[in-house]
XYZ file of C-alpha atoms in Angstrom:
561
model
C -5.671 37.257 21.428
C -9.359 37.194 20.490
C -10.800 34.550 18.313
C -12.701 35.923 15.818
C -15.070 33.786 12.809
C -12.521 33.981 10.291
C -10.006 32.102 11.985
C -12.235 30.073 13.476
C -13.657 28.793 10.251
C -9.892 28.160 9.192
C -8.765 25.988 11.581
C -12.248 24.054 11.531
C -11.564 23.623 7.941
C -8.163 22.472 8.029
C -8.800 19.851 10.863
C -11.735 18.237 9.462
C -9.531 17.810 6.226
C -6.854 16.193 8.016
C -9.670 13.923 9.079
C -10.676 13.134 5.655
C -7.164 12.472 4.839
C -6.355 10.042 7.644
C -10.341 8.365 7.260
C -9.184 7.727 3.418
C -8.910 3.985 2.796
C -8.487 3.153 6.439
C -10.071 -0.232 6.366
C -7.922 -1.494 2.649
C -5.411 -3.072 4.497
C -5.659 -5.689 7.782
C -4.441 -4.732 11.121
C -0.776 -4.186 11.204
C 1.102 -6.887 13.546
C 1.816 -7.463 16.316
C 0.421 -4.563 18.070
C -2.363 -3.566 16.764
C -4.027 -6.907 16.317
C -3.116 -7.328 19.842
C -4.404 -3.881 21.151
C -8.150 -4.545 19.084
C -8.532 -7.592 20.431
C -8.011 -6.723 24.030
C -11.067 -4.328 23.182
C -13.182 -6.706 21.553
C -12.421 -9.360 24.385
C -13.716 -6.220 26.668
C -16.848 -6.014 24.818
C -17.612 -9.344 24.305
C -16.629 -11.259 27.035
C -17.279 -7.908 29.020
C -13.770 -7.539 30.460
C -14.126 -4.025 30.960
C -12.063 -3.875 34.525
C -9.355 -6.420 33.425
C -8.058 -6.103 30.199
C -7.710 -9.952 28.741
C -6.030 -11.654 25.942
C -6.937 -14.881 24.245
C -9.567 -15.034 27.496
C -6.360 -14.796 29.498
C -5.531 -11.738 31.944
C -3.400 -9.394 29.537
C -1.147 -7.794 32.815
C 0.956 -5.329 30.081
C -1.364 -2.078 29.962
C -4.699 -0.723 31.890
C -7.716 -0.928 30.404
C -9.035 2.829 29.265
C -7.550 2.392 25.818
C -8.845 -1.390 25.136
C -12.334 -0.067 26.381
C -12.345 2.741 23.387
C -11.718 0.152 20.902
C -14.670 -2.041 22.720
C -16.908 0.908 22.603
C -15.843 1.619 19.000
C -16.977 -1.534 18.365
C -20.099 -1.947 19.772
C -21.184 1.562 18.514
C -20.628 0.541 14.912
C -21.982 -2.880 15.311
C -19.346 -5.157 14.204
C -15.730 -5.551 14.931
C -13.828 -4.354 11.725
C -10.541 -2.742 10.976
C -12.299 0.545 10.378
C -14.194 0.371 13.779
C -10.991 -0.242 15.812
C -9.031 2.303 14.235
C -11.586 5.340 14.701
C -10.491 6.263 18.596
C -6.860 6.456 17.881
C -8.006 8.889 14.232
C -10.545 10.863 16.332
C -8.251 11.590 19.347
C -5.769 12.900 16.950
C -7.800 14.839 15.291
C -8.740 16.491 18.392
C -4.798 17.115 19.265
C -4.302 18.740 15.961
C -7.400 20.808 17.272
C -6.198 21.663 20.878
C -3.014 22.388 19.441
C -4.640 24.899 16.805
C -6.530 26.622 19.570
C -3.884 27.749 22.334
C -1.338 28.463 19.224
C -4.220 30.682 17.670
C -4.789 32.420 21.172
C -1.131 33.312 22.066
C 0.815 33.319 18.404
C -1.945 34.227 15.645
C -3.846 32.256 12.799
C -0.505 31.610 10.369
C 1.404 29.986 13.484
C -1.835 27.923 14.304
C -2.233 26.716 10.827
C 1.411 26.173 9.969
C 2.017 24.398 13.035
C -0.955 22.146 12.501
C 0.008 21.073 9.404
C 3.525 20.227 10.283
C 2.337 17.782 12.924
C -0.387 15.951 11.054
C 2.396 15.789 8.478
C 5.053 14.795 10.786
C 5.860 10.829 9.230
C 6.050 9.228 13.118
C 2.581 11.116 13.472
C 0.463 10.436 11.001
C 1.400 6.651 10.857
C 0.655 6.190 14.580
C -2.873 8.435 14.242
C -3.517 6.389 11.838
C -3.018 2.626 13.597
C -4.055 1.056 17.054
C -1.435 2.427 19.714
C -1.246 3.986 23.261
C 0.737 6.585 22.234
C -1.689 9.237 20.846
C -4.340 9.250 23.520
C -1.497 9.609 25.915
C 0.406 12.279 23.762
C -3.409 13.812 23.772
C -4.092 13.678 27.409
C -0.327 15.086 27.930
C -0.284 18.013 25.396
C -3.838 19.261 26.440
C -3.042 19.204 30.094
C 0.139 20.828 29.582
C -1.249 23.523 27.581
C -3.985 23.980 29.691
C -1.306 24.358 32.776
C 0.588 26.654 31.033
C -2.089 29.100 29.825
C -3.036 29.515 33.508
C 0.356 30.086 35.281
C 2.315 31.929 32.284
C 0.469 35.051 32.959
C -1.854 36.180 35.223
C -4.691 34.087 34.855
C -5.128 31.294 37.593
C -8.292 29.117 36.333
C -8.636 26.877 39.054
C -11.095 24.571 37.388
C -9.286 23.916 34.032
C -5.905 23.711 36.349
C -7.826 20.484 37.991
C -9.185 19.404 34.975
C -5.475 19.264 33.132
C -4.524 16.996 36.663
C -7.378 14.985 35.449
C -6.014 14.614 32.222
C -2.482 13.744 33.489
C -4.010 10.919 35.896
C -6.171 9.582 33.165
C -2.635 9.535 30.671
C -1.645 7.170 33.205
C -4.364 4.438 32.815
C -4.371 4.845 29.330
C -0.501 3.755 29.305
C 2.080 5.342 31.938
C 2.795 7.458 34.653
C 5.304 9.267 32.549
C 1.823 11.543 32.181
C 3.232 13.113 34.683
C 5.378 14.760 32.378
C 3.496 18.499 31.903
C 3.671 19.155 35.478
C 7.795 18.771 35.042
C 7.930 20.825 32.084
C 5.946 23.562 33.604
C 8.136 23.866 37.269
C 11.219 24.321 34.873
C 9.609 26.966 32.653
C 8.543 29.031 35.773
C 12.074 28.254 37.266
C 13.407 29.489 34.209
C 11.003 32.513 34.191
C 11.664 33.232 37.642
C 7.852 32.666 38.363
C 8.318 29.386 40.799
C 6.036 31.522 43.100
C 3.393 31.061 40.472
C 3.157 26.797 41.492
C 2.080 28.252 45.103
C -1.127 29.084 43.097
C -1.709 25.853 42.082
C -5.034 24.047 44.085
C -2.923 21.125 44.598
C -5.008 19.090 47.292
C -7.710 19.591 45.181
C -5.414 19.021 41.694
C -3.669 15.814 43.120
C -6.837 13.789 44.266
C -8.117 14.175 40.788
C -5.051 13.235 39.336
C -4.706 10.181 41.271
C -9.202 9.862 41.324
C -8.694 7.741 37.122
C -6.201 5.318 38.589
C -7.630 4.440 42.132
C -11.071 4.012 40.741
C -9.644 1.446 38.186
C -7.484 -0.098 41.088
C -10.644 -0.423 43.130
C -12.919 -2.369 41.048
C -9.735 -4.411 39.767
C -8.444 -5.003 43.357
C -11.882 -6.526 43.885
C -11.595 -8.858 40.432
C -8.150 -9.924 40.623
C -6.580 -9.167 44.225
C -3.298 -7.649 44.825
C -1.121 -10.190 42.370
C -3.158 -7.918 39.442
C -1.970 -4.945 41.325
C 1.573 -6.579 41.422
C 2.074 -7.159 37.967
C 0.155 -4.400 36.217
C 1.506 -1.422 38.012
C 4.642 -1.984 40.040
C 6.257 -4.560 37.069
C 5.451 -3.631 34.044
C 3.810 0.309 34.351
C 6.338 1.529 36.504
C 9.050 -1.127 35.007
C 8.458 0.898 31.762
C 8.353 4.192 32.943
C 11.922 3.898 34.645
C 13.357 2.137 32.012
C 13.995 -1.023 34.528
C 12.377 -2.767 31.621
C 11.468 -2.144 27.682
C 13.865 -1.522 25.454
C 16.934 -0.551 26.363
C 19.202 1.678 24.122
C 22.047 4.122 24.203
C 21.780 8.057 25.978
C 22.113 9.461 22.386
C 19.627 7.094 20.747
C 17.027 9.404 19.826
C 19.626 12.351 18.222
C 19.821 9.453 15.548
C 16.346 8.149 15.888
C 14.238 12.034 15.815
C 15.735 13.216 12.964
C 14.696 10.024 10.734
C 11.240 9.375 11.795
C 9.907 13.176 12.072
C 10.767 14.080 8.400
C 10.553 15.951 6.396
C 10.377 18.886 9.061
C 13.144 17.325 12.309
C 16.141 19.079 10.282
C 14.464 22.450 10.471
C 14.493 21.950 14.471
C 17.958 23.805 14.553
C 18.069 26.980 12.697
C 14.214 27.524 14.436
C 16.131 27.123 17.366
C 18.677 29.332 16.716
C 16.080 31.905 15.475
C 14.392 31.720 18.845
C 17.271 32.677 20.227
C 18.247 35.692 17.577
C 14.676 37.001 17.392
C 13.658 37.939 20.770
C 11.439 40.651 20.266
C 9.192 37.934 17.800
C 8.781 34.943 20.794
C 6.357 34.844 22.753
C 5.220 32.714 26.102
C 3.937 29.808 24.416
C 7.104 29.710 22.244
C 8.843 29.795 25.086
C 7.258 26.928 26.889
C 7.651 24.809 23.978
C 11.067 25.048 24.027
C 11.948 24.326 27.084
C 9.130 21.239 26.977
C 10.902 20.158 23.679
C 14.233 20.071 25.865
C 13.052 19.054 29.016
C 10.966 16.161 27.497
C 14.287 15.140 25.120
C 16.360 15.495 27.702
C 14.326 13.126 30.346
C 13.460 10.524 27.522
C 16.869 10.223 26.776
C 17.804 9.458 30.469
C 15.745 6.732 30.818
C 16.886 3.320 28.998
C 14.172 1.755 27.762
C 13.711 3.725 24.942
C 11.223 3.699 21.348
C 10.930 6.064 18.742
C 7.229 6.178 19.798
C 7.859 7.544 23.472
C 9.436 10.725 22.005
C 6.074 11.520 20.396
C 5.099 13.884 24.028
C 7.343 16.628 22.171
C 6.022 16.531 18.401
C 3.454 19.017 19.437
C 5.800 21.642 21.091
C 8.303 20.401 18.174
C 5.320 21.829 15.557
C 5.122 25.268 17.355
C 8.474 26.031 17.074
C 8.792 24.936 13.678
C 5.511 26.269 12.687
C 6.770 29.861 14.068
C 9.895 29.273 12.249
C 8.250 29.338 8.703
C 6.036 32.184 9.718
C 9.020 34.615 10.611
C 10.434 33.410 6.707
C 7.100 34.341 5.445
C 6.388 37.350 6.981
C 10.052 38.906 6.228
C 11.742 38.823 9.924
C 13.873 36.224 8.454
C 15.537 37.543 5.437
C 18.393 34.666 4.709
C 17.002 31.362 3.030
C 19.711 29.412 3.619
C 18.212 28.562 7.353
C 16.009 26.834 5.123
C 17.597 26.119 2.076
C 20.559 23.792 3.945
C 17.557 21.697 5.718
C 16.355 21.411 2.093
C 19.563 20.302 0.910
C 20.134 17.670 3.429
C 16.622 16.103 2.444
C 17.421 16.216 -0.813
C 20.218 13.959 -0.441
C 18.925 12.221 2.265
C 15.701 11.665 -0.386
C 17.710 11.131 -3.808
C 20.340 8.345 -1.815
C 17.416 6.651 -0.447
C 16.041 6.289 -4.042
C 19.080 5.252 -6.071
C 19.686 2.937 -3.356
C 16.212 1.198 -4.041
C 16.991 1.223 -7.609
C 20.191 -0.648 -6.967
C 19.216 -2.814 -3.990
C 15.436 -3.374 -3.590
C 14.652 -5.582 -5.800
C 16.936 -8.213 -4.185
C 16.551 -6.929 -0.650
C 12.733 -7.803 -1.368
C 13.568 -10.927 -2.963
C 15.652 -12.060 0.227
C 13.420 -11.382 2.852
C 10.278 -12.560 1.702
C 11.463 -15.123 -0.564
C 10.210 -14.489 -4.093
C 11.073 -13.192 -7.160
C 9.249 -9.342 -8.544
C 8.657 -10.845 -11.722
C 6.382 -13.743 -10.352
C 4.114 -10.664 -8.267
C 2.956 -7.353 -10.121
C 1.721 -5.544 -6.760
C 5.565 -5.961 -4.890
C 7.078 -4.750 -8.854
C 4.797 -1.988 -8.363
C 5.528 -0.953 -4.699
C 9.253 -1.251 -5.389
C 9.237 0.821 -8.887
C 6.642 3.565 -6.557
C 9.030 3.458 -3.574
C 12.030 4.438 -6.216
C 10.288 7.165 -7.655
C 8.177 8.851 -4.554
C 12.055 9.042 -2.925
C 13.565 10.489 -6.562
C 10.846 12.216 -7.237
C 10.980 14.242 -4.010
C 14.481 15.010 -4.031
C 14.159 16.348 -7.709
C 10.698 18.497 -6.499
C 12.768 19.662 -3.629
C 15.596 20.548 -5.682
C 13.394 22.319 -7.640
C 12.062 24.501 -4.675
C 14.796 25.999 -3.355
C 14.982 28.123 -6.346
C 11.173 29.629 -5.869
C 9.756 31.484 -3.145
C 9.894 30.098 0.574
C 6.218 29.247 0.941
C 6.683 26.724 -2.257
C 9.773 25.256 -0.174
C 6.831 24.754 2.370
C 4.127 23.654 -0.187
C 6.505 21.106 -1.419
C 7.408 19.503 1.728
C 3.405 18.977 3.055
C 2.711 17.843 -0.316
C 5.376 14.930 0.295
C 3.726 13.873 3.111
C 0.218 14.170 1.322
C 1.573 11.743 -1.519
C 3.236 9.374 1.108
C -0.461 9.064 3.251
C -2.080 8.595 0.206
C 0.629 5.956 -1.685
C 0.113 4.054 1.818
C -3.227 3.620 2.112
C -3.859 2.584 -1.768
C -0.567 0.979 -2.443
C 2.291 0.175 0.281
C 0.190 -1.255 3.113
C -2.626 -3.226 0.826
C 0.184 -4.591 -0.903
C 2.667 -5.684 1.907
C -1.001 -7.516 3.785
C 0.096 -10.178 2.005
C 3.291 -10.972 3.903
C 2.124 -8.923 7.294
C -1.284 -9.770 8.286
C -2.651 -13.129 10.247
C -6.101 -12.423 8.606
C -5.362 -15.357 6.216
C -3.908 -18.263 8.920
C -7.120 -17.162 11.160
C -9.589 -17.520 7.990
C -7.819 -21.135 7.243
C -7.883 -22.001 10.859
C -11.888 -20.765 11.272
C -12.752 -23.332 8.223
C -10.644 -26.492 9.708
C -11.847 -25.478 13.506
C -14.619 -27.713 14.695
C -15.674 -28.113 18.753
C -13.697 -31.354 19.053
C -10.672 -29.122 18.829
C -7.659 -28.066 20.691
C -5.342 -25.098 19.364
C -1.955 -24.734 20.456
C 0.596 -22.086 20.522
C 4.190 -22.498 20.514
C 5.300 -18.907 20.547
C 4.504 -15.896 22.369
C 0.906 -15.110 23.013
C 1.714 -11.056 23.074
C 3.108 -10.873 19.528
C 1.288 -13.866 18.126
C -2.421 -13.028 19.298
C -3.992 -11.687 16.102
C -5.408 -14.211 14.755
C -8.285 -14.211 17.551
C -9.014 -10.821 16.612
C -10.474 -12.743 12.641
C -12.230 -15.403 13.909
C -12.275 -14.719 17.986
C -10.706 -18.697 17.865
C -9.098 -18.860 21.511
C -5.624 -20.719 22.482
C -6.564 -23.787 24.712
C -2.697 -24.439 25.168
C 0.562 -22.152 24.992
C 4.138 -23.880 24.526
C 7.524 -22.747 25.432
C 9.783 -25.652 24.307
C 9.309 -28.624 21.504
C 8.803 -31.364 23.796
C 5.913 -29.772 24.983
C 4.173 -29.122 21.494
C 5.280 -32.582 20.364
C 3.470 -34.295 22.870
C 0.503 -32.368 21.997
C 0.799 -33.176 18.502
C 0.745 -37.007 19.942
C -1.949 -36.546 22.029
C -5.258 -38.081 21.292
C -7.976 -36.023 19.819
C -7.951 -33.342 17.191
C -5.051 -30.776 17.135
C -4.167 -27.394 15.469
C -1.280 -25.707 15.893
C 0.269 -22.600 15.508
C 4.162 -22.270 15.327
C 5.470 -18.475 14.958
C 8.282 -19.542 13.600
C 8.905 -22.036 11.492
C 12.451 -22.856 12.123
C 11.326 -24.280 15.793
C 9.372 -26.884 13.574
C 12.479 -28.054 11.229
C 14.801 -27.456 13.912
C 13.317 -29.322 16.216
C 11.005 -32.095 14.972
C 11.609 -35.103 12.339
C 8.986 -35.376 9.741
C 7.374 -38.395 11.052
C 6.714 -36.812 14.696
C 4.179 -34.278 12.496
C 3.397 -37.036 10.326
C -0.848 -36.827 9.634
C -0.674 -33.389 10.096
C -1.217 -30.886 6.569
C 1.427 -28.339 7.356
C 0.535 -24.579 5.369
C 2.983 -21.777 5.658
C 2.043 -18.061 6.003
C 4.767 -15.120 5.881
C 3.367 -12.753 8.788
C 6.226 -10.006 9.634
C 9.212 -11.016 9.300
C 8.582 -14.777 10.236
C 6.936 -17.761 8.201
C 4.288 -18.889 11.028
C 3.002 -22.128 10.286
C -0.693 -23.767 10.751
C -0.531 -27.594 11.276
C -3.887 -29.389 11.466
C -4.881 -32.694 11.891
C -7.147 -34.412 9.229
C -7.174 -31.328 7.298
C -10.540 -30.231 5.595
C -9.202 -27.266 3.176
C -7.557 -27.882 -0.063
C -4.326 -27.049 -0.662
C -4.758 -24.281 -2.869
C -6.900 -22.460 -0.112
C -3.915 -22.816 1.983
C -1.331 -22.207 0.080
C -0.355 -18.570 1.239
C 2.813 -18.691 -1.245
C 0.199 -19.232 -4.017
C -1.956 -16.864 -2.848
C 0.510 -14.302 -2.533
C 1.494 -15.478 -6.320
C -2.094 -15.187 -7.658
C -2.308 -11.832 -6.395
C-alpha cells in the first residue's frame, strides 16, 4: 500500500503527541527505586569515570547487564550537560517513541491508516507500556530492537520481496537486542520460521543471506566482548554472559514462577485493552476474507512469544512486553472491523466493557473501604496528619469509580465512544501520575533525601558503609555520586566498623537488621535518621553528626509536606 501525505502527516502528528504526553512533567518526581536509580547511575559512572566498556556500580564492576543501555543514559547526560532525572529518562521516551513510529509505518503499509492509528494508540496507552517508556529500563530498547527487526524480517519473506540489506540490518538489530539486555533477541527469527511453517513458505528462509545475516548478528556482541576481554579477562566473560545473560534467558535464574503465570499477570497490567485480546481473536478467525499477512504474523508472534515466555521460569511481567506490539495490531484491527461495519454485534465489545467495569468500580469501593488504613499500615502514618497522601487516596477512589461509571456510560453510545472512553482513561491515568501519584509517593520512594543528608555530613575523613545489597540499594550515588568504601553482609561486620577508629557513615536498608541485631550502646555516638524508601525504613547513622535534626527528620519532612 502506498503512503501518501495525508497519512503521513497523521501518524507524524499522533506520535509527536504521544511524545508530548510522555515528556509532560517527567522530571516532578525522583528516580523510581531500585532500578532506575541503579540503571542511571551505571550511565553516569560510564560518563564520568569513563566506564564505557565495563559497566560499573558504586566504582565497582556491575557484572548484571552489558553496557549499550548504561552508555545511552551516559550520552544523555553529557549531551544535556548535567545529570538530572529528565536527562536519564530521554533514551528510554525517545526509543519508544520511535516503536510507536515503526509500528505505525509497516501497519500503515500492509493494513491502512485507521489500523495504523488505532493500533498506535492502544500501545502507547497500554498501562505496562507507557509506565516503562516512561522510566529507566532495558525492556523498551530491547522490545524496540526486537519489534523492528521482526517487522523488517517479515515484510521481506511474507511476500515476494527479498531485501537483502534490511534482512541484515534486522540481524543487526537482533544482535544489538542482545547487548542491550538478552539473547532472548533472538526471538523474531523464531516467530518468523513458525509463520512460514505455518504458511507453508519454509522454502522462503533458504532466501535468507545468512552467512552474511549471522556475522552481523553476532558483529554488536563480539566487538563488546573484545574490548572487554582486554579490560577484564575471561572472569568478566564468565559472569556477564554465561551466569547471569544466559542464566536469565533460560530461566536457570530470575524469577521463577508458575507455567500459567502470565494468563493472570497479562490481563492486569495491559488494561484497559488485554480483555479485548479474545473476541479479536476469535474475529481473526471468523473474518478471513478481512486479515491480512501482517495480521497474520502477529498472531502467531503473539502466541509463539506467550507460549515460549511462559516455558521459561524465570518470569516478570516486563519480559512479556516483546508481544504488546503484535498484541496492538490485532486489537487495533479489531476496533477497525467494529467501526467500519464488518462486525455488526457489540457485545464482542460490550462484555470486555463489562468486565472493566467491574473490574474498575470493585477496585474503587475497595479503596474507599480499605485504603485509608492499608496506607496507614504500610507507611506508618495517619491521612489526616498529610494532605498530599488524603489527596492521592480520595483521586485513586474516584479515577477507579469514575471510570467504571464513564464506561458504563459508553456502552450505551456508539462503538468509537466505547473506544474514546477507554484512551481517555489512560490519558487521565499518565497525566494523574505525573502531577499527583508519583510526586506524592517521592516522599516514601526516593533516596534523593538520605543522599542530600549524607552529601552535607560527608567530609574526606570519611568512610561509608553498606549493610545491604549494593544492586537495590545504589541510588543514592546517583544524588551526590558519594561512593561505598565498604559493603556488609552480617552485623558483626558493620559493628566493628561502627567501632572502628575514624569517622563513619552508614547505611542500613533495613532497619530491623539495626534493632534486631545491635544494643543501643554498640551505636552509641552515632545520630541515627530514618528514611521510608520502598517498602523499607533505610537508616543513615553518622558519627558526630553536623545536620540538625529537623533536616533529618524524613518523618517530619514527610509531615510538613
Amino acid at each position: 500500500m502506498e503512503l501518501n501525505r495525508k497519512a503521513t502527516l497523521t501518524i507524524l502528528i499522533l506520535v509527536i503527541s504521544i511524545f508530548l504526553v510522555y515528556i509532560f512533567n517527567i522530571g516532578a518526581y525522583d528516580l523510581w527505586s531500585p532500578d532506575e536509580p541503579r540503571y542511571a547511575e551505571v550511565g553516569r559512572e560510564a560518563a564520568v569515570d569513563d566506564h564505557w566498556i565495563i559497566p560499573h556500580l558504586n566504582n565497582r564492576i556491575y557484572y548484571e547487564k552489558p553496557p549499550t543501555y548504561f552508555n545511552l543514559i551516559g550520552l544523555s547526560g553529557i549531551l544535556a550537560g548535567e545529570f538530572s532525572v529528565t536527562a536519564v529518562r530521554m533514551p528510554g521516551i525517545i526509543i519508544s517513541v520511535l516503536l510507536l513510529l515503526s509500528l505505525a509505518y509497516f501497519v500503515l503499509k500492509k493494513d491502512g491508516l485507521k489500523t495504523a492509528v488505532l493500533s498506535t494508540i492502544i500501545l502507547a496507552t497500554t498501562i505496562n507500556f507507557f509506565w516503562l517508556a516512561m522510566k529507566i529500563n532495558l525492556d523498551i530498547p530491547l522490545v524496540f530492537c526486537t519489534t523492528l527487526a521482526a517487522l523488517i524480517l517479515f515484510n521481506n519473506y511474507s511476500d515476494f520481496k527479498n531485501n537483502k540489506l534490511t534482512t541484515i540490518f534486522a540481524f543487526f538489530l537482533m544482535g544489538l537486542g542482545a547487548v542491550v539486555k538478552s539473547p532472548i533477541s533472538i526471538l523474531p527469527l523464531i516467530t518468523l520460521t513458525v509463520y512460514l511453517l505455518i504458511n507453508k513458505k519454509a522454502k522462503k528462509l533458504k532466501e535468507i543471506p545468512w552467512l552474511a545475516s549471522l556475522f552481523f548478528m553476532v558483529l554488536p556482541a563480539l566487538i563488546w566482548l573484545f574490548f572487554a576481554y582486554q579490560k577484564a579477562g575471561y572472569s568478566y566473560f564468565e559472569t556477564t554472559v554465561l551466569d547471569q545473560l544466559v542464566g536469565y534467558s533460560t530461566g536457570s535464574q530470575g524469577h521463577p514462577q508458575p507455567f500459567y503465570y502470565y494468563l493472570i499477570n497479562f490481563p492486569m497490567v495491559a488494561l484497559p485493552w488485554s480483555f479485548f485480546v479474545v473476541p479479536a481473536l476469535y474475529y481473526y478467525k471468523k473474518l478471513k476474507n478481512e486479515r491480512n499477512t501482517l495480521l497474520d504474523f502477529s498472531v502467531v508472534s503473539f502466541l509463539v512469544i506467550f507460549i515460549v515466555f511462559s516455558m521459561i521460569g524465570s518470569k516478570r511481567n516486563v519480559y512479556l512486553l516483546q508481544l504488546y506490539p503484535f498484541f496492538a495490531i490485532i486489537v487495533g484491527w479489531f476496533f477497525k472491523q467494529h467501526l467500519n461495519g464488518k462486525i455488526k454485534e457489540k457485545k464482542s465489545i460490550i462484555i470486555p466493557m463489562l468486565i472493566l467495569i467491574i473490574l474498575f468500580l470493585t477496585v474503587g469501593i475497595y479503596i474507599y473501604l480499605n485504603g485509608e488504613a492499608l496506607i496507614a499500615e504500610e507507611l506508618d502514618f495517619q491521612l489526616n496528619k498529610n494532605s498530599s497522601f488524603f489527596t492521592l487516596y480520595q483521586s485513586l477512589y474516584f479515577l477507579f469509580t469514575g471510570a467504571g461509571i464513564v464506561f458504563l456510560l459508553s456502552i450505551f453510545t456508539k462503538k468509537r465512544y466505547m473506544f474514546g472512553s477507554l484512551v481517555m482513561f489512560s490519558l487521565i491515568l499518565i497525566i494523574m501520575l505525573k502531577t499527583l501519584f508519583l510526586p506524592t509517593l517521592n516522599t516514601v520512594k526516593s533516596e534523593r533525601y538520605l543522599a542530600e543528608d549524607l552529601a552535607a555530613a560527608y567530609n574526606e575523613s570519611a568512610e561509608v558503609g553498606l549493610w545491604g545489597s549494593l544492586n537495590n540499594d545504589s541510588g543514592f550515588v546517583f544524588y551526590n555520586g558519594i561512593y561505598y568504601d565498604k559493603i556488609f553482609s552480617e552485623a558483626e561486620k558493620a559493628r566493628e566498623f561502627l567501632n572502628s577508629e575514624g569517622n563513619q557513615i552508614l547505611i542500613i536498608n533495613e532497619a530491623e537488621k539495626l534493632y534486631d541485631n545491635f544494643k543501643q550502646n554498640d551505636y552509641q555516638g552515632f545520630k541515627v535518621n530514618k528514611y521510608r524508601v520502598g517498602s523499607d525504613d533505610t537508616l543513615l547513622l553518622i558519627e558526630n553528626p553536623l545536620l540538625t535534626n529537623s533536616s533529618l527528620d524524613s518523618d517530619n519532612r514527610m509531615a510538613e509536606e
